[in-house]
mmCIF file of C-alpha atoms in Angstrom:
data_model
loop_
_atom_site.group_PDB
_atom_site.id
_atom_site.type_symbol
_atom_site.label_atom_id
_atom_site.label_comp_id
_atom_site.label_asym_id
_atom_site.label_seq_id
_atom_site.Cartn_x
_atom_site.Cartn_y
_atom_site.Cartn_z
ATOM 1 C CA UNK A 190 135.643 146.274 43.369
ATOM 2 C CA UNK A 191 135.133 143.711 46.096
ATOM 3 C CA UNK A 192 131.317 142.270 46.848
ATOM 4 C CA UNK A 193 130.146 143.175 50.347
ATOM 5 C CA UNK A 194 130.338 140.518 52.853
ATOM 6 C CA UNK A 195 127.203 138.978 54.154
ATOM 7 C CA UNK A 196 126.791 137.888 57.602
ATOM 8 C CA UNK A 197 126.486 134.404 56.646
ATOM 9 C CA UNK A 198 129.922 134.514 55.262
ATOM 10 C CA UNK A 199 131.290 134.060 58.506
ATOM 11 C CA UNK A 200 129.338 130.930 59.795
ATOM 12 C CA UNK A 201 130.245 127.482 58.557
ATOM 13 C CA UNK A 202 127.658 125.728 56.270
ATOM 14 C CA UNK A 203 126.003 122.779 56.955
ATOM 15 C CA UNK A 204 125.166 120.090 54.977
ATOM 16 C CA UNK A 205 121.519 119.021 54.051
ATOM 17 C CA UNK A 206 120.709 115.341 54.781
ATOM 18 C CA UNK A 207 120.485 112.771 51.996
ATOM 19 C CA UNK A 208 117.054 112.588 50.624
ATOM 20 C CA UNK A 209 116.532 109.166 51.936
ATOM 21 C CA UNK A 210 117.305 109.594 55.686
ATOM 22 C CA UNK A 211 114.261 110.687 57.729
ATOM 23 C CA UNK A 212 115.310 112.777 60.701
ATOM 24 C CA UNK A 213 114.109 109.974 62.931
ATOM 25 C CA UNK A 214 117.133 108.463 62.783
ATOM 26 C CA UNK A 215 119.369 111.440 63.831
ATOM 27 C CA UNK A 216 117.342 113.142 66.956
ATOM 28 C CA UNK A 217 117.436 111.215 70.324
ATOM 29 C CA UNK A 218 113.468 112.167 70.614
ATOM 30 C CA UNK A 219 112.194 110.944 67.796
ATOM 31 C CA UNK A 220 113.655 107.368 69.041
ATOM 32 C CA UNK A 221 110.690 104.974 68.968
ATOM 33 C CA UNK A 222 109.485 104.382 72.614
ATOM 34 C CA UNK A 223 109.745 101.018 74.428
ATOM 35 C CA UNK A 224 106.285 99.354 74.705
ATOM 36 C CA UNK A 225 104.614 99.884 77.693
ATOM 37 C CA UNK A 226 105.481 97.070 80.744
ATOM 38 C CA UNK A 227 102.843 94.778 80.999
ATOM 39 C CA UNK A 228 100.782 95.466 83.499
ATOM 40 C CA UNK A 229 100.575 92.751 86.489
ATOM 41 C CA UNK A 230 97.244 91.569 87.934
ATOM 42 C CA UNK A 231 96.738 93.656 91.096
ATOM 43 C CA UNK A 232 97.124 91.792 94.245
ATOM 44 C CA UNK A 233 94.376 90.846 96.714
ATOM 45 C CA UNK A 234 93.483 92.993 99.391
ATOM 46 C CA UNK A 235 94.975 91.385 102.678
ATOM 47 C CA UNK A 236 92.224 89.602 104.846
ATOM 48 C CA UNK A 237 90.711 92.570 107.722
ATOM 49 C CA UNK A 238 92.295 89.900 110.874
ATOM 50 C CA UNK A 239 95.884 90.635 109.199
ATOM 51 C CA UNK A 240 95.071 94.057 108.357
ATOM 52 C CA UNK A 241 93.980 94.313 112.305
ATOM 53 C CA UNK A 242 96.822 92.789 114.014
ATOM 54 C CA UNK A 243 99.194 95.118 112.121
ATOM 55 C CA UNK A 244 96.949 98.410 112.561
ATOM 56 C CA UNK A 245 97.288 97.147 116.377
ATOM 57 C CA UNK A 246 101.155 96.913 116.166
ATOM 58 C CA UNK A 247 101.397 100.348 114.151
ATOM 59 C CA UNK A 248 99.488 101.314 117.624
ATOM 60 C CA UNK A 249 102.056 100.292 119.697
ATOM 61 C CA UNK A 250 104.340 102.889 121.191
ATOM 62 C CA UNK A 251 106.477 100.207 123.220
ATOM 63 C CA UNK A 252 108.167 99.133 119.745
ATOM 64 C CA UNK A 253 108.942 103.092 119.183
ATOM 65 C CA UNK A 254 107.794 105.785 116.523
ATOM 66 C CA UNK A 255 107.031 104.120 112.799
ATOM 67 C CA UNK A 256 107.274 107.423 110.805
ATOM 68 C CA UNK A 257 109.341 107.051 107.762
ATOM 69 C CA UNK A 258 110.010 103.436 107.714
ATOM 70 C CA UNK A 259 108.826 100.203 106.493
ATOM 71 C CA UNK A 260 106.780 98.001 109.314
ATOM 72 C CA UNK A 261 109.555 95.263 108.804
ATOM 73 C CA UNK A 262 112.006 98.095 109.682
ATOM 74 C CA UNK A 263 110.405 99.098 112.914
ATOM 75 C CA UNK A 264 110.023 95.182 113.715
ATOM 76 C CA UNK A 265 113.650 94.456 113.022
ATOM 77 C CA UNK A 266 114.498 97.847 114.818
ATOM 78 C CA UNK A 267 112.254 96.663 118.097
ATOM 79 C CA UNK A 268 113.897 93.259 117.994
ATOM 80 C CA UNK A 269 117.537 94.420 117.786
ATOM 81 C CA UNK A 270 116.555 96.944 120.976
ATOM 82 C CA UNK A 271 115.330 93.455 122.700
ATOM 83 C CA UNK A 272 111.847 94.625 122.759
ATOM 84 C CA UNK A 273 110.466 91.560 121.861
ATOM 85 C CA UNK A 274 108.011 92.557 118.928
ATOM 86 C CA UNK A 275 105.156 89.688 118.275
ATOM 87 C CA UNK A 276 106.467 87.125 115.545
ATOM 88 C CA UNK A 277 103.022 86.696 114.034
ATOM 89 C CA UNK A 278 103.441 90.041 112.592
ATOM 90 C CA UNK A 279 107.069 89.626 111.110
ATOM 91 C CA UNK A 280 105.723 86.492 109.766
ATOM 92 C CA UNK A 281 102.827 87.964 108.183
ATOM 93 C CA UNK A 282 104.999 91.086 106.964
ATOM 94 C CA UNK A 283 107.409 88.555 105.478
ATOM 95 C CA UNK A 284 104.510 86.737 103.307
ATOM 96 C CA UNK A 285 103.289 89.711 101.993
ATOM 97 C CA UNK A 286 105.915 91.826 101.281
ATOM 98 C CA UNK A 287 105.121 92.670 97.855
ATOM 99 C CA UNK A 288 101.836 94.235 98.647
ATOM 100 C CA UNK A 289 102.066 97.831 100.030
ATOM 101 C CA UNK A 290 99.142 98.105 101.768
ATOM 102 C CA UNK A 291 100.770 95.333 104.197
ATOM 103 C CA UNK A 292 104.638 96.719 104.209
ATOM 104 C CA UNK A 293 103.424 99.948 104.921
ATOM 105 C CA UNK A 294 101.819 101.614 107.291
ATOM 106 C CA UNK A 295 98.828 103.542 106.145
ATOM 107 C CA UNK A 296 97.407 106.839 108.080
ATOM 108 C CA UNK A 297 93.950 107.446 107.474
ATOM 109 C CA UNK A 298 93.478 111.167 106.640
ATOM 110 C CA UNK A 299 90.957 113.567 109.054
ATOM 111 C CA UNK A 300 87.425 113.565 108.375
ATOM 112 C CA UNK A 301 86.542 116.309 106.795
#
């Protein structure tokens, strides 16, 4: 008389890992992180005279609507439209274009 099948019967069996292999090794996250980067010193705030002349320029509606672009965008975009835009400001934008609170123009929310 045959034995009755079991339902594992019909699935493929796996093999255990070695004893010595951690499962580490074989799952993509249990991979051991990259450190951290290193954080960089923040920069300085920009001086309140810079942070004027481009709150005044952000102001401006000759040099048309800054919504969704950078302020060297809408400089570059004024000057190619021969608007003459003022130079200080693309010279200022240029010097400081790793600090956001310069390259981009910041609304200041309601009061509330």
């Amino acid at each position: 008389m045959e034995q009755p099948r079991r339902i594992t019967d019909s699935f493929p069996r796996r093999r255990r890992r070695p004893p010595g292999r951690p499962k580490a090794k074989r799952c993509p996250q249990f991979r051991p992180r990259a450190p951290p980067p290193a954080e960089e010193p923040p920069t300085p705030p920009p001086d309140q005279a810079l942070m004027e002349m481009l709150r005044h320029f952000d102001l401006a509606w000759e040099y048309g609507p800054c919504t969704g672009i950078t302020r060297l965008q809408r400089w570059e975009r004024a000057q190619a439209l021969g608007l003459s835009p003022p130079k200080p400001v693309r010279d200022a934008l240029l010097e400081h274009g790793d600090n956001p609170d310069v390259t981009y123009r910041w609304v200041q929310p309601p009061p509330v």
